[in-house]
Coordinates of C-alpha atoms and ligand atoms in Angstrom, one line a residue:
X14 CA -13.8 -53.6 28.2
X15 CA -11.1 -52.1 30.7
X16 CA -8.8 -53.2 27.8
X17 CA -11.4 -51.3 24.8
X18 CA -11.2 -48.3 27.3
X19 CA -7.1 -48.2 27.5
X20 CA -6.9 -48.5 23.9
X21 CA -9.2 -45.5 23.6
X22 CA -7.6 -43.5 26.6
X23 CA -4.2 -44.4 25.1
X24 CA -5.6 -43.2 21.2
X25 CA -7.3 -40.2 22.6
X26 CA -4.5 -39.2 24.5
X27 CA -2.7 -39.3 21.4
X28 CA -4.8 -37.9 19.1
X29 CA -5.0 -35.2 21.9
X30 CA -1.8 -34.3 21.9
X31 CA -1.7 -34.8 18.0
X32 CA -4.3 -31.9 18.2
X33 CA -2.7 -29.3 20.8
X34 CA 0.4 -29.3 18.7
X35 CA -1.5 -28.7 15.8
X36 CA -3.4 -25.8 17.7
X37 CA 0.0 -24.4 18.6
X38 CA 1.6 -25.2 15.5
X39 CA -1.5 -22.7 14.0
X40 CA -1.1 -20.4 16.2
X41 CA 2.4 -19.9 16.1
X42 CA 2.4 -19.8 12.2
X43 CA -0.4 -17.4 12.8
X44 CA 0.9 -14.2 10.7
X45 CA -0.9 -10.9 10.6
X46 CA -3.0 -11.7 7.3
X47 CA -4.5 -14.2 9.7
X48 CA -5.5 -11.8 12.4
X49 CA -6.5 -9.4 10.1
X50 CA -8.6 -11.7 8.2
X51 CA -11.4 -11.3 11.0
X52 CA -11.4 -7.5 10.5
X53 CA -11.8 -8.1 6.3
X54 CA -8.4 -5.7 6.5
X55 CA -5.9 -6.3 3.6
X56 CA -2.2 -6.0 5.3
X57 CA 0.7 -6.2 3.1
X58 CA 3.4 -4.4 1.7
X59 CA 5.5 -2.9 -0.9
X60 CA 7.8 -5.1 -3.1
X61 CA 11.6 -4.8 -4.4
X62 CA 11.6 -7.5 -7.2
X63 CA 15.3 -7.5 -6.3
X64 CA 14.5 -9.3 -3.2
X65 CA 11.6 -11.2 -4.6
X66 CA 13.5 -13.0 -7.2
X67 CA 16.0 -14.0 -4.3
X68 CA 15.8 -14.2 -0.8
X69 CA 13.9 -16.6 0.7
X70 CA 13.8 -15.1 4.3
X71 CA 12.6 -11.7 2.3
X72 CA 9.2 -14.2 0.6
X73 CA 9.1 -16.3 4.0
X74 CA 7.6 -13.1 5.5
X75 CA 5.2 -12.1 2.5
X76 CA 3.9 -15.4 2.9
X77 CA 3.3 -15.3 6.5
X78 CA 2.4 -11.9 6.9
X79 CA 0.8 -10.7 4.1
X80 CA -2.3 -11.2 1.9
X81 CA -2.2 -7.6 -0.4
X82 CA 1.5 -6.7 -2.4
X83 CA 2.1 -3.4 -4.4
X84 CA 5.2 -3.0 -6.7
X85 CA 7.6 -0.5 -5.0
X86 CA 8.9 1.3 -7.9
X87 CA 8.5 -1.9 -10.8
X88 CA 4.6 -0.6 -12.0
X89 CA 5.1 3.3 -12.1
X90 CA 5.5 4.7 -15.1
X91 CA 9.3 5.3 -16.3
X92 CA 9.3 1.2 -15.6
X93 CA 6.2 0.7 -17.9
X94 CA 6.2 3.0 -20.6
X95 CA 10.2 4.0 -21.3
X96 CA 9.9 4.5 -24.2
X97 CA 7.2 6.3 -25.9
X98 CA 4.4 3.4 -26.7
X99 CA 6.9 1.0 -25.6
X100 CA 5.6 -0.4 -22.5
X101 CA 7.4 -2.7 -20.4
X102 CA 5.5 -5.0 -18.0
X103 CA 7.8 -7.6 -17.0
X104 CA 8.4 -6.7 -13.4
X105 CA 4.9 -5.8 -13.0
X106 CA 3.7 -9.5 -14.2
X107 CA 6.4 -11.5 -12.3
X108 CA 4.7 -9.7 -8.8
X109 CA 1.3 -10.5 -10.2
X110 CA 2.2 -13.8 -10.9
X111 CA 3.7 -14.5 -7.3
X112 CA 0.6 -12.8 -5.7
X113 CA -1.6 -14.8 -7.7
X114 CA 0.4 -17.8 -7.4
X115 CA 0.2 -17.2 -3.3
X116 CA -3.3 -15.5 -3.1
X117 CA -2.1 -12.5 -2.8
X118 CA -3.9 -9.2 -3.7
X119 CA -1.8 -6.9 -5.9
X120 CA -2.4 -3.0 -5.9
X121 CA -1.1 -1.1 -8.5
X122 CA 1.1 2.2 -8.2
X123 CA 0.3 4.2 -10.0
X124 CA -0.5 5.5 -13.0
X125 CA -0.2 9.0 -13.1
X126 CA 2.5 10.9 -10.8
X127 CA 4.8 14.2 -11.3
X128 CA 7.6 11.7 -10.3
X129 CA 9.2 9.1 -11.9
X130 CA 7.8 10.1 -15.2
X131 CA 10.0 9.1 -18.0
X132 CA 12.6 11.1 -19.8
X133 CA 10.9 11.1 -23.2
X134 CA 8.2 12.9 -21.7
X135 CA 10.0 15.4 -19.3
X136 CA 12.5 16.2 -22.1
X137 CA 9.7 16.5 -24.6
X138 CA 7.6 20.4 -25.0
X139 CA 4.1 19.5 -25.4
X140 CA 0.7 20.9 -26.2
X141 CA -2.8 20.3 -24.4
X142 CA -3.5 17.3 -26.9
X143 CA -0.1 16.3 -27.2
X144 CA 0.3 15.4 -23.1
X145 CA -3.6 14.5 -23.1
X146 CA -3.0 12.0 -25.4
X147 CA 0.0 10.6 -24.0
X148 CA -1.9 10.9 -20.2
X149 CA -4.9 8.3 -21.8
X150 CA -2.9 6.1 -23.6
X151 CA -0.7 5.3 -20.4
X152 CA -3.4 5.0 -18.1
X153 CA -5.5 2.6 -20.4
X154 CA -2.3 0.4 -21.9
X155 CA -1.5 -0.2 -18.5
X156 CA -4.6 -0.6 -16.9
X157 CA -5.9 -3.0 -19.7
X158 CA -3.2 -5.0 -19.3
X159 CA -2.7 -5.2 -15.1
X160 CA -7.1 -5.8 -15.9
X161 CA -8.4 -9.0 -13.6
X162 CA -4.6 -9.3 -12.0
X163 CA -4.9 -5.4 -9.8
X164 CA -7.4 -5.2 -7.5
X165 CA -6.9 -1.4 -6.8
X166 CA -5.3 1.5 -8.7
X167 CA -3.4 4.8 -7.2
X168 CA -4.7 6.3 -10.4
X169 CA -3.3 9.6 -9.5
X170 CA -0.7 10.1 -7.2
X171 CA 0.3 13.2 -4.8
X172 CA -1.6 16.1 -6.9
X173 CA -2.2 18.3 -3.8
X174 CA 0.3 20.8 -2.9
X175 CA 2.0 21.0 0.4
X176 CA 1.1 24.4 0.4
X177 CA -2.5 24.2 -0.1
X178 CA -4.1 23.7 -3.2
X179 CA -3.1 21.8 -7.0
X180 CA 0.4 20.7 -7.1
X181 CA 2.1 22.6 -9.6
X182 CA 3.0 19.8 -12.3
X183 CA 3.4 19.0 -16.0
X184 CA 0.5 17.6 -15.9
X185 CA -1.4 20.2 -13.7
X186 CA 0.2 23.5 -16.3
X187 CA -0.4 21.8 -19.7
X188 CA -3.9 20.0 -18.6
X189 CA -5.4 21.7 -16.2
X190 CA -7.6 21.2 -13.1
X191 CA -10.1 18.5 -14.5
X192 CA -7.0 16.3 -15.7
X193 CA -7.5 14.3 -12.1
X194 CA -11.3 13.4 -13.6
X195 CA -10.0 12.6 -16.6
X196 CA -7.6 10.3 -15.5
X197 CA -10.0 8.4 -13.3
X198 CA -12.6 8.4 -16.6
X199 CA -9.7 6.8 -18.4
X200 CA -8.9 4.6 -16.2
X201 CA -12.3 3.2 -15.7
X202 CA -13.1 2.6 -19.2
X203 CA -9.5 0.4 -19.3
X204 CA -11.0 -1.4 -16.6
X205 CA -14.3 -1.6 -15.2
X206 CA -13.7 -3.4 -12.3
X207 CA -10.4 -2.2 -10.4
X208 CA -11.1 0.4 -7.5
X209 CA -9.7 3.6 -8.1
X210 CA -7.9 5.6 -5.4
X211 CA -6.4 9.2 -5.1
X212 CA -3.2 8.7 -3.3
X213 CA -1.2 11.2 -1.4
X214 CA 1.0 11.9 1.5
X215 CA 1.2 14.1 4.8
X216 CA -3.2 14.3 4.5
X217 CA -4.1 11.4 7.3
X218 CA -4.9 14.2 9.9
X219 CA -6.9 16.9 10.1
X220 CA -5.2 20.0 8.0
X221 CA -5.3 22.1 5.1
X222 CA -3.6 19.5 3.0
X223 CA -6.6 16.7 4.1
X224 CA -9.1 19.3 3.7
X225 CA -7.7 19.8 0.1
X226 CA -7.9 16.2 -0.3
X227 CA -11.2 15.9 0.8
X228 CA -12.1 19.0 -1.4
X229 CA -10.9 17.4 -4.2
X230 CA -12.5 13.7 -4.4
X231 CA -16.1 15.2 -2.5
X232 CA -15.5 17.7 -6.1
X233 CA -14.6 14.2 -8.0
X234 CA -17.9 12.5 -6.2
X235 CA -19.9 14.9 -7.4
X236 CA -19.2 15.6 -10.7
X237 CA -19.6 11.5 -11.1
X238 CA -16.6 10.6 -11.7
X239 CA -15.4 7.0 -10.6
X240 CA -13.5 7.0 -7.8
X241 CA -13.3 4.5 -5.1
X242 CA -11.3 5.2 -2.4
X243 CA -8.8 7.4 -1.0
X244 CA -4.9 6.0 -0.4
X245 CA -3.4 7.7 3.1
X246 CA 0.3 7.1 2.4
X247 CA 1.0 7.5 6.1
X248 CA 4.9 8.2 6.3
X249 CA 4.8 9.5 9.5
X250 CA 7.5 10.3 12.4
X251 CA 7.5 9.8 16.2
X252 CA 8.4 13.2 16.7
X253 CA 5.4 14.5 15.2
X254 CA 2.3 11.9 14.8
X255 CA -0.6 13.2 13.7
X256 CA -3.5 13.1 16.2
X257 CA -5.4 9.5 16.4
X258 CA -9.0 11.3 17.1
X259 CA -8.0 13.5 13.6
X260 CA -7.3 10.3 11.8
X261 CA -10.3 8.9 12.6
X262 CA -12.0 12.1 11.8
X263 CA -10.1 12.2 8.7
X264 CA -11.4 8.5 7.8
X265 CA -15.2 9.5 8.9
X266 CA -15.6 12.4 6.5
X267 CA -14.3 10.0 3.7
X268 CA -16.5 7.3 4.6
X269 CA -19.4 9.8 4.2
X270 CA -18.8 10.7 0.7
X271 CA -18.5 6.5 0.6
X272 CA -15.3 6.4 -0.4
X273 CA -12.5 3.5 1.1
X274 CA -9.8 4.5 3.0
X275 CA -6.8 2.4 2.5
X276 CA -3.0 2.9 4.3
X277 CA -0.6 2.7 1.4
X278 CA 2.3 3.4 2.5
X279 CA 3.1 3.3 6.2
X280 CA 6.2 3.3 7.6
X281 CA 7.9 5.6 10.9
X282 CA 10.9 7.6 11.0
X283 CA 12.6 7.6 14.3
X284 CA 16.1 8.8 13.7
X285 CA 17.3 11.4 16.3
X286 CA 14.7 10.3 19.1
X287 CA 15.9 11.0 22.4
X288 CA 15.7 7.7 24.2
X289 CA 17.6 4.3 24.1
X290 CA 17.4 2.3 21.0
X291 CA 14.6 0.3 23.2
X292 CA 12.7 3.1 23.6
X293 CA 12.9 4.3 19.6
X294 CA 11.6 0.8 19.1
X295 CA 9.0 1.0 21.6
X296 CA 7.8 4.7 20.2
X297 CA 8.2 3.7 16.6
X298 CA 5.6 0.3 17.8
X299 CA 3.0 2.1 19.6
X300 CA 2.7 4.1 16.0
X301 CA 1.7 1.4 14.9
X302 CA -0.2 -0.1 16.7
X303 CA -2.3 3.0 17.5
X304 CA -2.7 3.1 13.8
X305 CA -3.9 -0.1 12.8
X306 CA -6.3 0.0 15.7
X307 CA -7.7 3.2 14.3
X308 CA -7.8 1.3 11.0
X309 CA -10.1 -1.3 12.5
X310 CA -12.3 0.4 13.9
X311 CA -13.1 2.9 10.5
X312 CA -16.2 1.4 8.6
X313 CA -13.9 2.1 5.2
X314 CA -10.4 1.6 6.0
X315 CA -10.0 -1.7 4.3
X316 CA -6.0 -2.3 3.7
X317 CA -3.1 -1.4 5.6
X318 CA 0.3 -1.6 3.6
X319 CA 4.3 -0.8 4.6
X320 CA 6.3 0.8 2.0
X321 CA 8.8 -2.0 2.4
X322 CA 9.2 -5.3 4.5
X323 CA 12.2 -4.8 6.5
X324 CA 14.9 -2.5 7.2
X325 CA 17.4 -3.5 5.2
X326 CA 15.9 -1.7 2.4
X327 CA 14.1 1.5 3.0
X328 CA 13.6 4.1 0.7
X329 CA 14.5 5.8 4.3
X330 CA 18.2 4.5 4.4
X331 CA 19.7 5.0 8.1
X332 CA 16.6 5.0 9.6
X333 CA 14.2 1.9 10.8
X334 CA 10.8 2.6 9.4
X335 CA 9.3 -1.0 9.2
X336 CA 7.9 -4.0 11.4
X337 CA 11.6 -6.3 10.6
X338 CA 14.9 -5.3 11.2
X339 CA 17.4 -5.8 9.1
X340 CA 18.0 -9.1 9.8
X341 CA 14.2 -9.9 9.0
X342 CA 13.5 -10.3 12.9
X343 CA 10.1 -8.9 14.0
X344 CA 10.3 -5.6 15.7
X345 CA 8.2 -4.2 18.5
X346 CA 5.9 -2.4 15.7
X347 CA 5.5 -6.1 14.7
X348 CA 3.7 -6.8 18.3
X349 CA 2.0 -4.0 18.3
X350 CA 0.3 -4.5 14.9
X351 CA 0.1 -8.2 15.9
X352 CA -1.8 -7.2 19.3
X353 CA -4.0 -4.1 17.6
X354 CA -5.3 -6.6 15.3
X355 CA -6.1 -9.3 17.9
X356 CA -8.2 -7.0 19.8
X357 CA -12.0 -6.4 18.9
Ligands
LIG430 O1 16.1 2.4 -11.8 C1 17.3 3.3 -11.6 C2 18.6 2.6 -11.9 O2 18.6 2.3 -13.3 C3 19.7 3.5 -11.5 O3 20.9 2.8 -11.7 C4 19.6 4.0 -10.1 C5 20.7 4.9 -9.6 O4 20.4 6.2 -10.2 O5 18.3 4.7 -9.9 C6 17.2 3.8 -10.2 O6 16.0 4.5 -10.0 C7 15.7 4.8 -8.7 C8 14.3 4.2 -8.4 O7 13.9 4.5 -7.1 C9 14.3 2.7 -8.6 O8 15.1 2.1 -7.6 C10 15.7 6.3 -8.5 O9 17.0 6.8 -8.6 C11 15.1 6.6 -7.1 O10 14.9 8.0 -6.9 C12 13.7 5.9 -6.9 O11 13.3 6.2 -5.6 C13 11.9 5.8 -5.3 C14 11.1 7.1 -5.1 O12 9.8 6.8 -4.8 C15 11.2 8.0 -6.3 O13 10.5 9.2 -5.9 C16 11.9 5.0 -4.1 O14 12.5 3.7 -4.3 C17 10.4 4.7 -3.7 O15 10.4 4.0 -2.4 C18 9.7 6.0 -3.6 O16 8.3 5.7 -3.3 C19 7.5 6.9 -3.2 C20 6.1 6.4 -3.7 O17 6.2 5.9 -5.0 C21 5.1 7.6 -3.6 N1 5.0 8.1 -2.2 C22 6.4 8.5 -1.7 C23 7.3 7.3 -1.7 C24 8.6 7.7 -1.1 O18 9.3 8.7 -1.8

């Protein structure tokens, strides 16, 4: 008996132990996906293929960390269409392929933007019909193909002005207003299932460029055209964050017209802050973390992404914008985002 009750002391002692380090083995390999997983928040990232095809320590931390991926630059659409009706997904499909391959969520950006548009077309002159043409026949190629593998399109990307109103572009002269309908119409009847999301920087607060924003898609909303969501790109400073209460505002209105919310492409500049590198750190963390937490606790904001993983490559080179330095070590806007989502 004493013997039977050893052997089970001495097994369940065992198993015990067995058990705790599993516990801690969890909880240390915990990564934010994890935490963010009770909040149904999508936390990810945007991808250089250069580093995806070869740096282990660059995918160790998409693994961990992240659950939703969006192609940096490798989906936009000099990369996909460089050639008039030549379209070019390779990079696009070796992201969706990892994603897949890793569970990963992939967002697409984007399909229509005054940037980045190829040289055929910005060296080309062009009539209504001629650029509305070539507007559709992007949008759906490369929609119908990304169809089933993108969860979420920035179908249009920065169309508002920084000085109120439409942003003055190629598309904007030769099409007109009601090209941003159109291009959501297009790009539903590619693919009936992707959420659509207008996509645009410097609008998370409460100001004429959000109001503009919110003009537009309550406009888009009404007129019935299929939008989803709104993208807050969220490339924001520590010397001049917006207001918290006006982000949340911001979010409210938004979730009113029932639209999504989702953070697209965070990231914090803190060159020329006057503290200690500690401090930077610190002020550059509490960003963050104030962020995410007003992310959690919006009924619609549903994904928070970083344009980039780590500081040693920023489309904000000298600066350090992201939650890993350099040296792929977590940073205190790490913490923070790890503590914001382990709170209710
Ligand atoms: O692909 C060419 C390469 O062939 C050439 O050798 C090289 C040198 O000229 O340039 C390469 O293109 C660069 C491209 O990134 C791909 O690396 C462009 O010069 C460069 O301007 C482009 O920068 C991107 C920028 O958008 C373009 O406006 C950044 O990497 C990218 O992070 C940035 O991302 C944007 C979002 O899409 C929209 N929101 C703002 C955000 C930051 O600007």
């Amino acid at each position: 008996m004493y013997l039977g009750i050893w052997f089970l002391k001495g097994n369940a002692m065992k198993h015990t132990a067995l058990l705790v380090s599993l516990l801690l083995g969890m909880a240390q390999a915990q990564g934010l996906k994890d935490l963010a997983q009770k909040h149904d928040l999508l936390i990810g990232g945007a991808i250089d293929l250069r580093y995806l095809l070869d740096d282990p320590d660059y995918t160790d931390i998409l693994e961990k960390d992240f659950n939703v991926l969006v192609a940096e630059n490798a989906m936009k659409m000099d990369a996909t269409e460089p050639q008039q009706n030549e379209f070019n997904f390779a990079l696009g499909d070796l992201l969706a392929t990892y994603a897949s391959k890793h569970n990963m969520k992939l967002r697409g950006h984007t399909l229509l933007w005054h940037q980045q548009v190829p040289k055929w077309i910005t060296s080309g002159t062009w009539n209504k019909d001629e650029l509305e043409a070539i507007m559709k026949n992007h949008i759906q190629t490369v929609a119908a193909h990304y169809q089933g593998k993108v969860f979420a399109w920035d179908v249009v990307n920065e169309a508002i002005s920084d000085s109120g109103g439409m942003r003055d572009t190629l598309w904007q002269k030769t099409l007109g207003d009601d090209y941003i309908a159109r291009a959501f119409r297009y790009a539903r009847e590619a693919d009936p299932e992707a959420k659509l999301f207008y996509n645009d920087y410097s609008s998370e607060g409460m100001n004429q460029k959000s109001n503009d924003v919110y003009a537009l898609v309550k406009k888009l909303k009404e007129q019935g055209v299929p939008i989803d969501g709104v993208g807050m790109q969220m490339h924001l400073s520590v010397l001049n964050p917006p207001s918290m209460e006006e982000v949340a505002a911001n979010m409210k209105r938004l979730a009113d017209l029932g639209l999504e919310v989702h953070i697209t492409e965070f990231d914090v500049r803190s060159a020329g802050y006057p503290g200690t590198p500690a401090e930077r750190h610190a002020a550059v963390g509490k960003l963050y973390g104030d962020v995410v937490k007003v992310c959690v606790q919006a009924s619609n904001c549903t994904a928070f992404m970083t344009w980039g993983v780590a500081d040693n490559h920023t489309w904000l080179p000298g600066d350090s914008p992201l939650m890993y330095d350099g040296f792929y070590n977590p940073k205190p806007a790490y913490f923070a985002v790890q503590e914001a989502l382990k709170g209710q």
